Amino acid sequence: MCIRDRDCAGLNAVISSVVKAASQKNWEVYGIHNGTDGITEKPHSYEILTVHNFSDSPWPRLSGSYLGSINKGVRLESVDEMSRKFAIGVKELGLDALIVIGGDGSMNIVSNYCRGSMVKMIGIPKTIDNDTPITEFSVGFQSAVEVCTNAIDSLVWTARSHNRAIIMEVMGRDAGHLAMHSALAGQADVCLVPEIPYRIDGVINRLKEIKASGRNYAVIVVSEGIKTEDGSHLSDRKNMVGEAVYGGIGQYLCDQISSRYKEFQTRVTTLGHIQRSGVPVAFDRLLATVFGAKAVELIDQDEDNKMVVWKNGKVAVSYTHLTL
Ligand code: F6P
């Protein structure tokens, strides 16, 4: 079992669930350290996990990743080279099946590695962005919504004290789920998401309405992935694996709004990586438990290249994607 890509709350509950289900079948579970690096690098880095690691331990209740994680192919080697090392590692470790806890990009990558090494792969979706196709929810999303909603609740009071419109920038990449769910739960006044174009004047009109109604404060939730008003991304910064790096759109909006409308002071709060941490909420732990057990069941049924998903209020099974 390995965790690919960024962490989120609920990962350790998934690990614990897999270990419990697998140990009932007397299987040996290798917890691979640092994503697939523990397989591809020498010496291999892993530990054998048993129920004793988790039964009398706080780990299932904590965020972070017991096994560590990596962000995609940070090693910057070609897919062919990584696949070659992966096949060797899988053989040396004697793995029969691999459970990958990751987003859709990671599952794509690892399912391609697995094809070359003949190891069976089952995916468990996790990401605060909730942008993995097919599943309605991925592990970590609801905990992140909780962090954002609590932040709105806190910002309301300071906004009220100072006659301010506070812009809260949340993560989510190109998906607005995190912004939308927390804005609705926290009853924010405005919510801007990447999927829907917006006008600054539209936001200002809403602020004017609020002012006219006699309220002296507002909270605006913006997703990090929204573009500027003219439809371009704020910057073309990329990380070391070529992904767009988001962040800063809240300040852009703040500057735009405060230059055109002065009735509210405008401030920005960028929540940042705190959204990936905090106590995993009950629904994420429920998903973790059910997904972990289902993944083990699928391996037992000799399934390959499948992903567990949450659909219509229950666990279901889908194919992972195979395009790179
Ligand atoms: O995919 C999860 C996520 O938290 C995104 O919402 C965010 O854009 C990105 O990861 C931040 O990545 P990093 O941890 O590399 O700064």
Short mmCIF file of C-alpha atoms and ligand atoms in Angstrom, two decimals:
data_model
loop_
_atom_site.label_atom_id
_atom_site.label_comp_id
_atom_site.label_asym_id
_atom_site.label_seq_id
_atom_site.Cartn_x
_atom_site.Cartn_y
_atom_site.Cartn_z
CA MET A 1 0.00 0.00 0.00
CA CYS A 2 1.28 3.47 -0.78
CA ILE A 3 0.10 7.07 -0.66
CA ARG A 4 0.72 9.20 -3.74
CA ASP A 5 0.44 12.94 -4.15
CA ARG A 6 -0.51 15.47 -1.46
CA ASP A 7 -1.69 14.53 1.99
CA CYS A 8 -5.14 15.24 3.46
CA ALA A 9 -7.01 14.35 6.62
CA GLY A 10 -8.19 10.74 6.77
CA LEU A 11 -5.22 8.95 5.16
CA ASN A 12 -4.21 7.16 8.34
CA ALA A 13 -7.75 5.89 8.83
CA VAL A 14 -7.53 4.37 5.32
CA ILE A 15 -4.21 2.68 6.16
CA SER A 16 -5.64 1.32 9.39
CA SER A 17 -8.74 -0.01 7.63
CA VAL A 18 -6.71 -1.79 4.94
CA VAL A 19 -4.46 -3.36 7.56
CA LYS A 20 -7.42 -4.60 9.62
CA ALA A 21 -9.21 -6.09 6.62
CA ALA A 22 -6.05 -7.68 5.21
CA SER A 23 -4.97 -9.15 8.53
CA GLN A 24 -8.31 -10.96 8.77
CA LYS A 25 -7.20 -12.80 5.65
CA ASN A 26 -3.74 -13.40 7.12
CA TRP A 27 -2.12 -11.30 4.40
CA GLU A 28 1.13 -9.48 4.96
CA VAL A 29 0.79 -5.74 4.36
CA TYR A 30 3.78 -3.70 3.25
CA GLY A 31 3.39 0.00 3.95
CA ILE A 32 5.55 1.68 1.27
CA HIS A 33 7.23 4.87 2.42
CA ASN A 34 7.06 8.13 0.45
CA GLY A 35 4.67 7.22 -2.31
CA THR A 36 6.13 4.81 -4.83
CA ASP A 37 9.66 5.98 -4.01
CA GLY A 38 9.89 3.22 -1.41
CA ILE A 39 9.49 0.73 -4.28
CA THR A 40 11.64 2.41 -6.94
CA GLU A 41 14.55 3.54 -4.78
CA LYS A 42 17.27 1.41 -3.25
CA PRO A 43 17.32 0.38 -0.51
CA HIS A 44 13.55 -0.07 -0.68
CA SER A 45 11.80 1.79 2.06
CA TYR A 46 8.78 0.15 3.66
CA GLU A 47 7.53 -1.39 6.85
CA ILE A 48 5.36 -4.37 7.53
CA LEU A 49 2.10 -3.14 9.03
CA THR A 50 0.03 -5.13 11.48
CA VAL A 51 -3.07 -4.33 13.51
CA HIS A 52 -0.72 -3.58 16.42
CA ASN A 53 0.47 -0.46 14.60
CA PHE A 54 -3.02 1.00 14.79
CA SER A 55 -5.22 -0.77 17.35
CA ASP A 56 -4.06 1.13 20.44
CA SER A 57 -2.73 4.19 18.69
CA PRO A 58 -3.90 7.71 17.88
CA TRP A 59 -2.83 7.36 14.23
CA PRO A 60 -6.26 6.54 12.71
CA ARG A 61 -7.57 9.74 14.32
CA LEU A 62 -4.76 11.98 13.08
CA SER A 63 -4.16 13.77 9.81
CA GLY A 64 -0.87 13.67 7.91
CA SER A 65 0.45 10.45 6.45
CA TYR A 66 1.93 7.66 8.56
CA LEU A 67 3.76 6.42 5.47
CA GLY A 68 4.81 9.79 4.04
CA SER A 69 3.88 10.82 0.51
CA ILE A 70 5.31 12.39 -2.59
CA ASN A 71 3.91 14.80 -5.11
CA LYS A 72 3.69 12.90 -8.40
CA GLY A 73 6.94 12.12 -10.17
CA VAL A 74 9.06 14.53 -8.17
CA ARG A 75 12.12 12.52 -9.11
CA LEU A 76 11.74 13.91 -12.65
CA GLU A 77 12.70 10.69 -14.36
CA SER A 78 11.01 9.52 -17.54
CA VAL A 79 7.94 7.29 -17.29
CA ASP A 80 9.89 4.45 -18.92
CA GLU A 81 12.71 4.71 -16.43
CA MET A 82 10.30 4.88 -13.49
CA SER A 83 8.32 1.92 -14.84
CA ARG A 84 11.51 -0.11 -15.15
CA LYS A 85 12.56 0.65 -11.58
CA PHE A 86 9.02 0.02 -10.39
CA ALA A 87 8.90 -3.44 -11.98
CA ILE A 88 12.23 -4.37 -10.38
CA GLY A 89 11.09 -3.07 -6.98
CA VAL A 90 7.79 -4.92 -7.09
CA LYS A 91 9.60 -8.15 -7.92
CA GLU A 92 12.23 -7.70 -5.23
CA LEU A 93 9.63 -6.90 -2.60
CA GLY A 94 7.44 -9.79 -3.78
CA LEU A 95 4.26 -7.72 -4.02
CA ASP A 96 1.11 -9.42 -5.36
CA ALA A 97 -1.12 -6.36 -5.34
CA LEU A 98 -0.78 -2.65 -4.68
CA ILE A 99 -3.33 -0.36 -3.06
CA VAL A 100 -2.69 3.21 -4.14
CA ILE A 101 -4.27 5.98 -2.11
CA GLY A 102 -4.16 9.00 -4.40
CA GLY A 103 -5.81 11.43 -6.78
CA ASP A 104 -6.71 10.53 -10.36
CA GLY A 105 -3.39 11.78 -11.77
CA SER A 106 -1.44 9.53 -9.43
CA MET A 107 -3.66 6.56 -10.13
CA ASN A 108 -3.08 7.05 -13.83
CA ILE A 109 0.65 7.08 -13.37
CA VAL A 110 0.79 4.10 -11.05
CA SER A 111 -1.66 2.03 -13.08
CA ASN A 112 0.67 2.46 -16.03
CA TYR A 113 3.65 1.37 -13.93
CA CYS A 114 1.66 -1.66 -12.75
CA ARG A 115 0.87 -2.78 -16.27
CA GLY A 116 4.58 -3.21 -16.89
CA SER A 117 5.17 -5.17 -13.72
CA MET A 118 2.08 -7.42 -13.67
CA VAL A 119 1.18 -6.40 -10.12
CA LYS A 120 -2.56 -5.87 -9.53
CA MET A 121 -3.61 -2.39 -8.55
CA ILE A 122 -6.60 -1.04 -6.63
CA GLY A 123 -7.05 2.70 -6.09
CA ILE A 124 -8.60 4.60 -3.21
CA PRO A 125 -9.43 8.24 -4.04
CA LYS A 126 -8.24 10.98 -1.71
CA THR A 127 -7.91 14.71 -2.22
CA ILE A 128 -9.24 17.87 -0.63
CA ASP A 129 -10.00 19.11 -4.16
CA ASN A 130 -12.67 16.39 -4.65
CA ASP A 131 -11.85 16.38 -8.35
CA THR A 132 -11.36 12.64 -8.86
CA PRO A 133 -13.84 11.58 -11.56
CA ILE A 134 -16.69 9.18 -10.82
CA THR A 135 -16.56 9.24 -7.03
CA GLU A 136 -18.89 11.74 -5.39
CA PHE A 137 -16.50 12.15 -2.49
CA SER A 138 -12.84 11.47 -1.96
CA VAL A 139 -11.21 11.00 1.45
CA GLY A 140 -10.10 14.35 2.91
CA PHE A 141 -12.61 16.60 1.18
CA GLN A 142 -15.15 16.87 3.98
CA SER A 143 -12.44 17.54 6.56
CA ALA A 144 -11.14 20.38 4.40
CA VAL A 145 -14.70 21.76 4.04
CA GLU A 146 -14.89 21.72 7.84
CA VAL A 147 -11.65 23.74 8.16
CA CYS A 148 -12.90 26.30 5.62
CA THR A 149 -16.35 26.57 7.19
CA ASN A 150 -14.85 27.10 10.64
CA ALA A 151 -12.62 29.79 9.14
CA ILE A 152 -15.67 31.60 7.71
CA ASP A 153 -17.29 31.44 11.16
CA SER A 154 -14.21 33.06 12.68
CA LEU A 155 -13.79 35.70 9.98
CA VAL A 156 -17.38 36.89 10.32
CA TRP A 157 -16.71 38.28 13.81
CA THR A 158 -13.60 40.25 12.97
CA ALA A 159 -15.20 41.48 9.71
CA ARG A 160 -18.17 42.69 11.74
CA SER A 161 -15.97 44.54 14.25
CA HIS A 162 -14.14 46.44 11.54
CA ASN A 163 -16.74 47.07 8.80
CA ARG A 164 -14.83 44.86 6.45
CA ALA A 165 -15.36 42.67 3.45
CA ILE A 166 -13.00 39.74 4.01
CA ILE A 167 -11.97 37.65 1.05
CA MET A 168 -11.10 34.08 1.99
CA GLU A 169 -9.02 32.21 -0.59
CA VAL A 170 -9.31 28.43 -0.45
CA MET A 171 -7.50 25.64 -2.30
CA GLY A 172 -9.08 23.24 -4.80
CA ARG A 173 -7.06 23.79 -7.99
CA ASP A 174 -9.42 23.95 -11.00
CA ALA A 175 -12.40 22.58 -9.08
CA GLY A 176 -14.68 24.81 -7.04
CA HIS A 177 -16.07 22.09 -4.74
CA LEU A 178 -14.17 23.19 -1.65
CA ALA A 179 -15.10 26.85 -2.12
CA MET A 180 -18.72 26.11 -2.93
CA HIS A 181 -19.37 23.61 -0.13
CA SER A 182 -17.77 25.78 2.55
CA ALA A 183 -19.37 29.00 1.27
CA LEU A 184 -22.81 27.38 1.39
CA ALA A 185 -22.20 25.80 4.80
CA GLY A 186 -20.76 29.02 6.22
CA GLN A 187 -23.38 31.24 4.55
CA ALA A 188 -20.79 33.42 2.86
CA ASP A 189 -22.06 36.36 0.84
CA VAL A 190 -20.22 35.66 -2.40
CA CYS A 191 -18.51 32.54 -3.75
CA LEU A 192 -16.31 32.55 -6.85
CA VAL A 193 -15.35 29.23 -8.44
CA PRO A 194 -13.26 28.39 -11.53
CA GLU A 195 -16.23 26.82 -13.31
CA ILE A 196 -18.24 30.08 -13.46
CA PRO A 197 -16.95 33.38 -14.94
CA TYR A 198 -17.54 36.47 -12.83
CA ARG A 199 -17.43 40.28 -13.00
CA ILE A 200 -15.84 42.41 -10.28
CA ASP A 201 -18.77 44.80 -10.65
CA GLY A 202 -21.11 41.89 -9.88
CA VAL A 203 -19.26 41.31 -6.61
CA ILE A 204 -19.35 45.04 -5.82
CA ASN A 205 -23.09 45.19 -6.54
CA ARG A 206 -23.59 42.43 -3.98
CA LEU A 207 -21.52 44.39 -1.43
CA LYS A 208 -23.65 47.47 -2.13
CA GLU A 209 -26.82 45.45 -1.50
CA ILE A 210 -25.41 44.20 1.80
CA LYS A 211 -24.50 47.76 2.83
CA ALA A 212 -27.95 49.03 1.82
CA SER A 213 -29.56 46.30 3.93
CA GLY A 214 -27.83 47.74 7.00
CA ARG A 215 -25.14 45.08 7.44
CA ASN A 216 -21.60 46.33 7.82
CA TYR A 217 -19.56 43.29 6.86
CA ALA A 218 -19.29 40.55 4.27
CA VAL A 219 -17.36 37.35 3.62
CA ILE A 220 -16.34 36.42 0.09
CA VAL A 221 -15.02 32.90 -0.59
CA VAL A 222 -12.80 32.49 -3.64
CA SER A 223 -11.29 29.38 -5.09
CA GLU A 224 -7.53 29.62 -5.79
CA GLY A 225 -8.14 28.44 -9.36
CA ILE A 226 -10.34 31.34 -10.54
CA LYS A 227 -8.95 33.53 -13.28
CA THR A 228 -8.70 37.29 -13.40
CA GLU A 229 -11.71 39.16 -14.71
CA ASP A 230 -10.29 39.10 -18.25
CA GLY A 231 -10.00 35.29 -18.15
CA SER A 232 -6.28 34.81 -17.63
CA HIS A 233 -4.45 33.11 -14.78
CA LEU A 234 -2.74 35.49 -12.41
CA SER A 235 0.65 33.93 -12.94
CA ASP A 236 2.22 31.16 -14.98
CA ARG A 237 4.25 29.80 -12.06
CA LYS A 238 4.86 26.06 -12.25
CA ASN A 239 6.19 23.61 -9.68
CA MET A 240 9.07 21.23 -10.37
CA VAL A 241 6.78 18.70 -12.06
CA GLY A 242 5.23 21.32 -14.33
CA GLU A 243 1.92 21.79 -12.54
CA ALA A 244 0.46 25.28 -12.27
CA VAL A 245 1.01 26.78 -8.83
CA TYR A 246 -2.04 28.69 -7.65
CA GLY A 247 -2.41 31.27 -4.94
CA GLY A 248 -2.76 35.04 -4.87
CA ILE A 249 -6.07 35.57 -6.63
CA GLY A 250 -7.58 36.75 -3.32
CA GLN A 251 -5.17 39.68 -3.21
CA TYR A 252 -5.94 40.53 -6.85
CA LEU A 253 -9.65 40.67 -6.02
CA CYS A 254 -8.97 42.71 -2.91
CA ASP A 255 -7.02 45.29 -4.94
CA GLN A 256 -9.69 45.42 -7.63
CA ILE A 257 -12.60 45.76 -5.23
CA SER A 258 -10.95 48.33 -2.98
CA SER A 259 -9.95 50.52 -5.93
CA ARG A 260 -13.56 50.64 -7.15
CA TYR A 261 -15.59 50.55 -3.94
CA LYS A 262 -14.66 52.16 -0.62
CA GLU A 263 -17.64 51.54 1.65
CA PHE A 264 -16.08 48.40 3.12
CA GLN A 265 -12.41 48.01 3.99
CA THR A 266 -11.27 44.90 2.16
CA ARG A 267 -8.85 42.31 3.52
CA VAL A 268 -7.65 38.87 2.42
CA THR A 269 -7.13 35.61 4.32
CA THR A 270 -5.45 32.78 2.46
CA LEU A 271 -6.08 29.52 4.29
CA GLY A 272 -3.27 27.52 2.66
CA HIS A 273 -2.08 24.13 3.81
CA ILE A 274 -4.09 24.18 7.01
CA GLN A 275 -6.90 22.84 4.77
CA ARG A 276 -5.04 19.56 4.42
CA SER A 277 -4.71 19.03 8.15
CA GLY A 278 -6.92 19.17 11.25
CA VAL A 279 -8.93 16.36 12.77
CA PRO A 280 -10.46 14.08 10.10
CA VAL A 281 -14.25 14.47 10.30
CA ALA A 282 -16.57 11.50 10.77
CA PHE A 283 -17.58 11.22 7.11
CA ASP A 284 -13.96 11.03 5.96
CA ARG A 285 -13.30 8.31 8.53
CA LEU A 286 -16.39 6.47 7.35
CA LEU A 287 -15.17 6.67 3.74
CA ALA A 288 -11.72 5.58 4.88
CA THR A 289 -13.06 2.52 6.68
CA VAL A 290 -15.40 1.46 3.89
CA PHE A 291 -12.93 2.16 1.06
CA GLY A 292 -10.12 0.29 2.82
CA ALA A 293 -12.25 -2.79 3.42
CA LYS A 294 -13.62 -2.74 -0.15
CA ALA A 295 -10.14 -2.44 -1.64
CA VAL A 296 -9.05 -5.57 0.22
CA GLU A 297 -12.21 -7.38 -0.92
CA LEU A 298 -11.42 -6.48 -4.55
CA ILE A 299 -7.90 -7.85 -4.26
CA ASP A 300 -9.35 -11.02 -2.76
CA GLN A 301 -11.61 -11.28 -5.81
CA ASP A 302 -8.54 -11.00 -8.05
CA GLU A 303 -9.68 -7.66 -9.45
CA ASP A 304 -7.14 -5.38 -11.11
CA ASN A 305 -6.98 -1.75 -12.18
CA LYS A 306 -10.10 -0.76 -10.26
CA MET A 307 -10.86 2.16 -8.00
CA VAL A 308 -13.30 2.18 -5.10
CA VAL A 309 -15.75 5.08 -5.29
CA TRP A 310 -18.65 6.58 -3.38
CA LYS A 311 -21.78 6.67 -5.52
CA ASN A 312 -25.41 7.24 -4.59
CA GLY A 313 -24.65 6.98 -0.90
CA LYS A 314 -22.68 3.75 -0.97
CA VAL A 315 -19.38 2.22 -1.96
CA ALA A 316 -19.04 1.11 -5.59
CA VAL A 317 -16.27 0.13 -8.01
CA SER A 318 -14.95 1.89 -11.09
CA TYR A 319 -12.05 1.48 -13.48
CA THR A 320 -8.97 3.57 -12.92
CA HIS A 321 -7.92 5.53 -16.01
CA LEU A 322 -5.19 4.32 -18.21
CA THR A 323 -4.19 7.30 -20.28
CA LEU A 324 -0.96 9.13 -19.56
O1 F6P B 1 -4.29 18.99 -4.51
C1 F6P B 1 -4.31 19.43 -3.18
C2 F6P B 1 -3.76 20.83 -3.05
O2 F6P B 1 -3.84 21.19 -1.70
C3 F6P B 1 -4.41 21.87 -3.97
O3 F6P B 1 -5.66 22.28 -3.50
C4 F6P B 1 -3.35 22.93 -3.98
O4 F6P B 1 -3.41 23.74 -5.15
C5 F6P B 1 -2.08 22.14 -3.99
O5 F6P B 1 -2.40 20.86 -3.44
C6 F6P B 1 -0.96 22.76 -3.21
O6 F6P B 1 0.15 21.97 -3.40
P1 F6P B 1 1.51 22.06 -2.61
O7 F6P B 1 1.34 21.25 -1.35
O8 F6P B 1 2.48 21.46 -3.54
O9 F6P B 1 1.75 23.51 -2.27
#
